Coordinates of N, CA, C and O and ligand atoms in Angstrom, one line a residue:
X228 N -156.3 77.3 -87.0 CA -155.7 78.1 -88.0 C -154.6 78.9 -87.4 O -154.8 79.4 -86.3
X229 N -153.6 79.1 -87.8 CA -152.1 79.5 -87.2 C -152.4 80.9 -88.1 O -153.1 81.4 -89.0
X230 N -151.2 81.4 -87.1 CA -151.7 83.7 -87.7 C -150.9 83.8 -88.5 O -151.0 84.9 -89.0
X231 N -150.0 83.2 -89.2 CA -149.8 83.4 -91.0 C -150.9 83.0 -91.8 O -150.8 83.2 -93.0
X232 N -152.1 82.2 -91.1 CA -153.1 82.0 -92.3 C -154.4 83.1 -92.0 O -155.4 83.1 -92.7
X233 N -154.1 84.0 -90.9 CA -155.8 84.2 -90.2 C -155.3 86.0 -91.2 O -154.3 86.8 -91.3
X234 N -157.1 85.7 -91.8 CA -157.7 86.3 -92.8 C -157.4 87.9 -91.7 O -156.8 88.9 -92.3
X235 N -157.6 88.0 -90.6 CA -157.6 89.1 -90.2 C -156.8 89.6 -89.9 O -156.8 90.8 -89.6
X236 N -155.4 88.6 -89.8 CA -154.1 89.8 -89.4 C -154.1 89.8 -90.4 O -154.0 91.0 -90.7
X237 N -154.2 89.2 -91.7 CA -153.7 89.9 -93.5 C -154.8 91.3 -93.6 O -154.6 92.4 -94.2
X238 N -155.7 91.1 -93.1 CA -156.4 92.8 -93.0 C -156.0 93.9 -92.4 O -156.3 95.0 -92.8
X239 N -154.9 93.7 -91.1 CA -154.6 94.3 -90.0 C -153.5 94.5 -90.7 O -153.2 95.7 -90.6
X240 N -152.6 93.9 -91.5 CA -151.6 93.8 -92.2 C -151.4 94.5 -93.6 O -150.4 94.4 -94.2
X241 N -152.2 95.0 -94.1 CA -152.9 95.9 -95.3 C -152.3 94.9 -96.4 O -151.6 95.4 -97.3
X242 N -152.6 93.4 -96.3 CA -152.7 92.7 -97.8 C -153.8 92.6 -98.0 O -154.1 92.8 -99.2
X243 N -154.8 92.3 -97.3 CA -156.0 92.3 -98.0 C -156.9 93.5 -97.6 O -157.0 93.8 -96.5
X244 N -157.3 94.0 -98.5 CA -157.8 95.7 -98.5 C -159.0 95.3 -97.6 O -159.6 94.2 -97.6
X245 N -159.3 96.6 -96.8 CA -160.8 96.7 -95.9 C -161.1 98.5 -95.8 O -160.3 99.4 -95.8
X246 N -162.6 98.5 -95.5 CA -162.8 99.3 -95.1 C -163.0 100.1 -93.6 O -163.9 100.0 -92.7
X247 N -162.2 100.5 -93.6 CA -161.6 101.0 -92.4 C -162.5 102.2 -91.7 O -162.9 103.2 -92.2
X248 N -162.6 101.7 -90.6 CA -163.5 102.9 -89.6 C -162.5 103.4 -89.0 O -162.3 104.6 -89.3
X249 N -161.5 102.9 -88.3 CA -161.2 103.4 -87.2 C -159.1 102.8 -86.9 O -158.8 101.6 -87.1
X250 N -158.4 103.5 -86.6 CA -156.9 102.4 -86.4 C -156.4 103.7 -85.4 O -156.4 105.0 -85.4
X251 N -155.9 102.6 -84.5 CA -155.0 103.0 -83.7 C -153.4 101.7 -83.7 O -153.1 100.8 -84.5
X252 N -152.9 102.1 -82.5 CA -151.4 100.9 -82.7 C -152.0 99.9 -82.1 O -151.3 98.9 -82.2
X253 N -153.7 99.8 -81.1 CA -153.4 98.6 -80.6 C -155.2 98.1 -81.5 O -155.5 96.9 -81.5
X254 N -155.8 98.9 -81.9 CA -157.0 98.3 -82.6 C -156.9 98.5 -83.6 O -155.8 99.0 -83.9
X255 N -158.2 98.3 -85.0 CA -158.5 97.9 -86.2 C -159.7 97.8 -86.0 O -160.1 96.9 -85.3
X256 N -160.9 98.9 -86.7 CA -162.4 99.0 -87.3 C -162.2 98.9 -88.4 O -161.4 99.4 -89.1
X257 N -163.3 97.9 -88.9 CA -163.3 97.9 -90.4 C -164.6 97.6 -90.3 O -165.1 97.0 -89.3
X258 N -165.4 98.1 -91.6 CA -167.0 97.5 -92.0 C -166.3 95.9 -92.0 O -165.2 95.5 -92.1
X259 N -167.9 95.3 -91.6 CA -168.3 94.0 -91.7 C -168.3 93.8 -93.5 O -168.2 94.8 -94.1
X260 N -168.3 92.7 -94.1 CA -168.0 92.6 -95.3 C -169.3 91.8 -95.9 O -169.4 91.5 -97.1
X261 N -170.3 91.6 -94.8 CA -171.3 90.8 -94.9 C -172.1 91.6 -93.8 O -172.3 91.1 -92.8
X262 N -172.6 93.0 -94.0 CA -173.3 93.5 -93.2 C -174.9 92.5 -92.9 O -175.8 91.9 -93.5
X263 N -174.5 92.8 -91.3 CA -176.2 92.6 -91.3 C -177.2 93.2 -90.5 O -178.2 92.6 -90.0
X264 N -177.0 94.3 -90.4 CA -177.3 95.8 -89.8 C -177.0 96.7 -90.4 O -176.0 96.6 -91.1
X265 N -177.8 98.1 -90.5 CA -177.3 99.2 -91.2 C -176.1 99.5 -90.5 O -175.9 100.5 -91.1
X266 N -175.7 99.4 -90.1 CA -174.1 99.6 -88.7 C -173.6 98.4 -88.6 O -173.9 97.7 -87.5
X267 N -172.8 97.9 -89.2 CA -171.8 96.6 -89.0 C -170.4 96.7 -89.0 O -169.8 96.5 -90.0
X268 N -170.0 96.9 -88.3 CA -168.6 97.0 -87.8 C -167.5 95.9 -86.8 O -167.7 95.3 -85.8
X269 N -166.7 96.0 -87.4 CA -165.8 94.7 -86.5 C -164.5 95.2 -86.0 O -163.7 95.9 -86.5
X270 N -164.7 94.8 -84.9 CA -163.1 95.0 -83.7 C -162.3 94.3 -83.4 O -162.5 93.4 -82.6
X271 N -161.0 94.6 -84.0 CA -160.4 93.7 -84.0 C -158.7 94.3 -83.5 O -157.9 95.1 -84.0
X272 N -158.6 93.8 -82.6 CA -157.3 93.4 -81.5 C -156.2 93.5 -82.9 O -156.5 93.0 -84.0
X273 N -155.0 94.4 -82.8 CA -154.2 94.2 -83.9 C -153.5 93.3 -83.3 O -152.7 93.0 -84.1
X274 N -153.3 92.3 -81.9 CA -152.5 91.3 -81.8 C -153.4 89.7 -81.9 O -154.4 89.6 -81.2
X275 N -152.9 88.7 -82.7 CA -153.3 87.8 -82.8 C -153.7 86.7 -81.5 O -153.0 85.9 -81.0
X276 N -154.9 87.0 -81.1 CA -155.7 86.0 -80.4 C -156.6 85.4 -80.9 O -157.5 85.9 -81.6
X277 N -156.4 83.8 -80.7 CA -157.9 82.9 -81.5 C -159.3 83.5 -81.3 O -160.0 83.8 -82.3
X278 N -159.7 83.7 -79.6 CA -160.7 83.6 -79.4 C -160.7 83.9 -77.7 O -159.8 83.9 -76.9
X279 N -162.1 84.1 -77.8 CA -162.2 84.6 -76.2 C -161.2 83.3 -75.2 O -160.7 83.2 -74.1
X280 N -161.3 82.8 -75.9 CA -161.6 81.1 -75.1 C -160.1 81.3 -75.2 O -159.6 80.5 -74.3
X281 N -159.2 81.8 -75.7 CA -157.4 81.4 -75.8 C -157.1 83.1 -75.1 O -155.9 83.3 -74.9
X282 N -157.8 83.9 -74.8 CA -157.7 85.4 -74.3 C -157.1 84.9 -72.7 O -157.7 84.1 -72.0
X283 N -156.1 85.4 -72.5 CA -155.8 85.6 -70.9 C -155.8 86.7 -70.2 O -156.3 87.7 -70.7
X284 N -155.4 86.7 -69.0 CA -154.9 88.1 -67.9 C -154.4 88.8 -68.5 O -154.9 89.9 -68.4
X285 N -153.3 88.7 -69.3 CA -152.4 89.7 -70.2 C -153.4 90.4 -71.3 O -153.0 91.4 -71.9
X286 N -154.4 90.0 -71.5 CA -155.1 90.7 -72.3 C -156.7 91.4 -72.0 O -157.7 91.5 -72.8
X287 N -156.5 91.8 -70.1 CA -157.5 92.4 -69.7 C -157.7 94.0 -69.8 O -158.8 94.4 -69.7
X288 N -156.7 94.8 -70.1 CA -156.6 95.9 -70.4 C -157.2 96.1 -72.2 O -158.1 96.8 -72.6
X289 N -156.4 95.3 -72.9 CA -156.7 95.3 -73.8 C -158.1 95.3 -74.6 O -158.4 96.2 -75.4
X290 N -158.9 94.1 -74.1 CA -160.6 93.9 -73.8 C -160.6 95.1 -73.3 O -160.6 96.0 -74.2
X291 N -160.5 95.3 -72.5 CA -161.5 96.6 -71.7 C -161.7 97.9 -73.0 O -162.6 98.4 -73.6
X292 N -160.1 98.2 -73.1 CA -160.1 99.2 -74.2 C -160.8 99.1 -75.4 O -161.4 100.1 -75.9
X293 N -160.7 97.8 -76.1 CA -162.1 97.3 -77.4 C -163.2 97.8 -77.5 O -163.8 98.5 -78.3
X294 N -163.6 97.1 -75.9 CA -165.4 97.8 -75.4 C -165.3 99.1 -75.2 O -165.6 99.7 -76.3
X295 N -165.0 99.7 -74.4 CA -164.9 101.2 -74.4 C -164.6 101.8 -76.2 O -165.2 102.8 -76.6
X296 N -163.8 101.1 -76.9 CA -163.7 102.2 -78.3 C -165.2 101.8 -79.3 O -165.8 102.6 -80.0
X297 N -165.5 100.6 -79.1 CA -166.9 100.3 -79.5 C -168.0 101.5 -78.9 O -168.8 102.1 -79.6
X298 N -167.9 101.6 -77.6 CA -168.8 102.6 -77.1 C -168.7 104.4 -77.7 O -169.5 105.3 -77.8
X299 N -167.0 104.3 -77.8 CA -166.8 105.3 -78.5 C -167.2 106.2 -80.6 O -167.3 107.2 -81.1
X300 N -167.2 104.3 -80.9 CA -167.9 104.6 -82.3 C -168.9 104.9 -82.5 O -169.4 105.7 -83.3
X301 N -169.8 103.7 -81.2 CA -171.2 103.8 -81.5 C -171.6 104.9 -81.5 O -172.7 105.0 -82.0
X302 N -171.1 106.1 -81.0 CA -171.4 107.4 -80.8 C -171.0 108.1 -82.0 O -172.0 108.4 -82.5
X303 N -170.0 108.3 -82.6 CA -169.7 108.8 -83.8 C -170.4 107.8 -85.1 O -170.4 108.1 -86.3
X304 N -170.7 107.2 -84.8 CA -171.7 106.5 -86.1 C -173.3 106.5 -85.3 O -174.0 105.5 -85.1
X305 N -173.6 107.7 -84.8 CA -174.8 108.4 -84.2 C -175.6 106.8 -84.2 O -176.7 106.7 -84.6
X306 N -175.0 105.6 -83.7 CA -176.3 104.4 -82.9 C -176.6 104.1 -81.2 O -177.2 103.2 -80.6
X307 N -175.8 105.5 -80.9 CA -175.7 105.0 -79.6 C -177.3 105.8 -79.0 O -177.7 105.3 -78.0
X308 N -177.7 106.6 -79.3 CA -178.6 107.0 -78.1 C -180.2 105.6 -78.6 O -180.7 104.9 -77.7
X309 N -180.5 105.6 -79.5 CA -181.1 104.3 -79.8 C -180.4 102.6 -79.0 O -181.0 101.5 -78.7
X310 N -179.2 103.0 -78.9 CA -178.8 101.7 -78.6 C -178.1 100.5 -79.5 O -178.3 100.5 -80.7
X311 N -177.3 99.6 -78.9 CA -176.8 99.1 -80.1 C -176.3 97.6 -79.2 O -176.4 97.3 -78.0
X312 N -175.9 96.9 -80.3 CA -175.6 95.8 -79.5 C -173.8 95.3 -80.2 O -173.4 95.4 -81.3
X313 N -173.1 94.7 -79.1 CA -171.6 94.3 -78.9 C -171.8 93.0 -78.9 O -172.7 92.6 -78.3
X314 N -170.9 92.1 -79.8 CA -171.3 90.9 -79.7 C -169.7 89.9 -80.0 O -169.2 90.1 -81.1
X315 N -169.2 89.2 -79.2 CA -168.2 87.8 -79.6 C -169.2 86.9 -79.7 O -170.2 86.7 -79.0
X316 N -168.7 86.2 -80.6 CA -169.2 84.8 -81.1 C -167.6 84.0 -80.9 O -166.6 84.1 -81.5
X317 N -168.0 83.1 -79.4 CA -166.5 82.0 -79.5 C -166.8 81.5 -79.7 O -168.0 81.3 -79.4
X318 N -165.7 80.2 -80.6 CA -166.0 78.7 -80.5 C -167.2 78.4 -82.2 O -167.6 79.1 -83.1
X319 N -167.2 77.5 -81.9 CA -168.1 76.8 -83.2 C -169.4 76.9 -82.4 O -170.2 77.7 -82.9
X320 N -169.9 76.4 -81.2 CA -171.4 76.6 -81.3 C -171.5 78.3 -80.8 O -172.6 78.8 -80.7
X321 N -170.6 78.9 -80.5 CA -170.5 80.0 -80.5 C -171.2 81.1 -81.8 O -172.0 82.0 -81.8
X322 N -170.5 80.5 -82.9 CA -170.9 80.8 -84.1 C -169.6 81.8 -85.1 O -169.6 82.4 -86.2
X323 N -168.6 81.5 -84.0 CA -167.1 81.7 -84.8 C -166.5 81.6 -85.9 O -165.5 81.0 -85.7
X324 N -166.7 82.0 -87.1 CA -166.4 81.6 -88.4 C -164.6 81.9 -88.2 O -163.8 81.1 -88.5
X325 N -164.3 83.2 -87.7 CA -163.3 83.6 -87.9 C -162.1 83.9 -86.5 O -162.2 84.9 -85.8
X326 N -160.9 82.8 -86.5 CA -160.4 82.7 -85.3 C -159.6 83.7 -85.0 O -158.5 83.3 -84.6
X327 N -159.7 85.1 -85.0 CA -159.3 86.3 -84.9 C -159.9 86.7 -83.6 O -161.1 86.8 -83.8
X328 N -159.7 86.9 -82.7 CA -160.8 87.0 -81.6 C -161.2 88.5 -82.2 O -160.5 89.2 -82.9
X329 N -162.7 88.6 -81.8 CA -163.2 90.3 -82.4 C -164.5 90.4 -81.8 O -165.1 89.5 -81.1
X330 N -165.0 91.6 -82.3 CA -166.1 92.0 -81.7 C -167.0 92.8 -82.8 O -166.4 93.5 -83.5
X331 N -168.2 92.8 -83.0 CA -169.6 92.4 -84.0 C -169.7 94.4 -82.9 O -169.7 94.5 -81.7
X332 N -169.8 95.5 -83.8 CA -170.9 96.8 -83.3 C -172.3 96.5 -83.8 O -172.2 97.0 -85.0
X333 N -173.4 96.1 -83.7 CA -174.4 96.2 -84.7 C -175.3 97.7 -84.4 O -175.5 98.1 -83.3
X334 N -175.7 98.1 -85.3 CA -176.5 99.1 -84.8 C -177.8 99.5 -86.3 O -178.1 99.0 -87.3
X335 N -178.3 100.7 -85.5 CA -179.5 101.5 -87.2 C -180.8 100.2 -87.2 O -181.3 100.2 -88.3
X336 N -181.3 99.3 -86.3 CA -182.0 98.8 -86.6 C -182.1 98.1 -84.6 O -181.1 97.9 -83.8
X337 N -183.5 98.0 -84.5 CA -184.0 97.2 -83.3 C -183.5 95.8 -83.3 O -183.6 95.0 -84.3
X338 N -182.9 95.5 -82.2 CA -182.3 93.9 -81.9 C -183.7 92.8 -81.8 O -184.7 93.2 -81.2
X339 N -183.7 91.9 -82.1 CA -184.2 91.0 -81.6 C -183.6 89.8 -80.2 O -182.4 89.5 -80.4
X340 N -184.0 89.4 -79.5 CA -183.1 88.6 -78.1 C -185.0 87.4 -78.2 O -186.1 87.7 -78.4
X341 N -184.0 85.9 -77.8 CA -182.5 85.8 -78.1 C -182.1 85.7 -79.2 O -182.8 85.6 -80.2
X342 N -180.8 85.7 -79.3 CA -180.0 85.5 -81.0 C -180.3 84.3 -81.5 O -179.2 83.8 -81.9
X343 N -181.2 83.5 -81.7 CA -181.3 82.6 -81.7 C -182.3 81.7 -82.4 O -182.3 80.5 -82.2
Ligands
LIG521 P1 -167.7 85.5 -86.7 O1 -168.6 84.7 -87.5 O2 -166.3 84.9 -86.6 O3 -168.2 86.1 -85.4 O4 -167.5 86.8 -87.6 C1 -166.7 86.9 -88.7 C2 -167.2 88.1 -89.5 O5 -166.1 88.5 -90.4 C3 -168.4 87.8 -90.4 O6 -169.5 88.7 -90.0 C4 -167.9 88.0 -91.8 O7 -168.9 88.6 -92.6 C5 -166.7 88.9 -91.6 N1 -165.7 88.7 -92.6 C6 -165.2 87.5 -93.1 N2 -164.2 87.8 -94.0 C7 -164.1 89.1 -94.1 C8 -163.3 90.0 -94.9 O8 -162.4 89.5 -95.7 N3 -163.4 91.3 -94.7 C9 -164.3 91.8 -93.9 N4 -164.4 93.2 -93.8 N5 -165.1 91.0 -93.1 C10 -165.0 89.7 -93.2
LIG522 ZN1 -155.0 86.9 -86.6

């Protein structure tokens, strides 16, 4: 899927409306649209990367900053002293629906391991 078709820069791009947790110039929170946790949240890189699997060097700062603002929500959406779980899905057996590279906050409910 080429980034004039990917569903998530048109979210990042305010054509298709979302619910917005969080924006800065280099991230994008929005609720999950298919929650499946009381806490579903998605992180999303405002620069178009497929997937972990297409992420380079040039985008190790960037990663790092994701995780860290994830750690920063989980706190302000009170799931962090329970705990919470961070999650990429790459790839098809990955379970990748959407080639946006991003990242799953789940929280408000006990995890089960493995995901599986
Ligand atoms: P993946 O399966 O690629 O790891 O995750 C994609 C996620 O994006 C899914 O949890 C799905 O519910 C969510 N999603 C798909 N389309 C939309 C949308 O248009 N808006 C929002 N907010 N979430 C979406
Ligand atoms: Zn995109």
């Amino acid at each position: 899927m080429s980034k004039e078709d990917c569903i998530f820069c048109k979210i990042i791009n305010k054509e298709i409306p979302s619910k917005i947790i969080y924006e800065d110039d280099r991230v994008l929170a929005i609720e999950d649209i298919n929650p499946v946790a009381p806490v579903h949240i998605l992180l999303l890189p405002k620069e178009h990367i497929a997937s972990l699997d297409d992420a380079s060097e040039n985008s190790i700062e960037l990663l790092g900053y994701i995780q860290l603002m994830a750690a920063r929500l989980a706190r302000d959406m009170k799931i962090a002293d329970h705990g919470y779980r961070l999650v990429n899905n790459c790839g098809e057996w990955g379970g990748q629906t959407v080639f946006h590279i991003h990242y799953h906050l789940l929280g408000g409910k006990e995890m089960g391991w493995p995901p599986f």
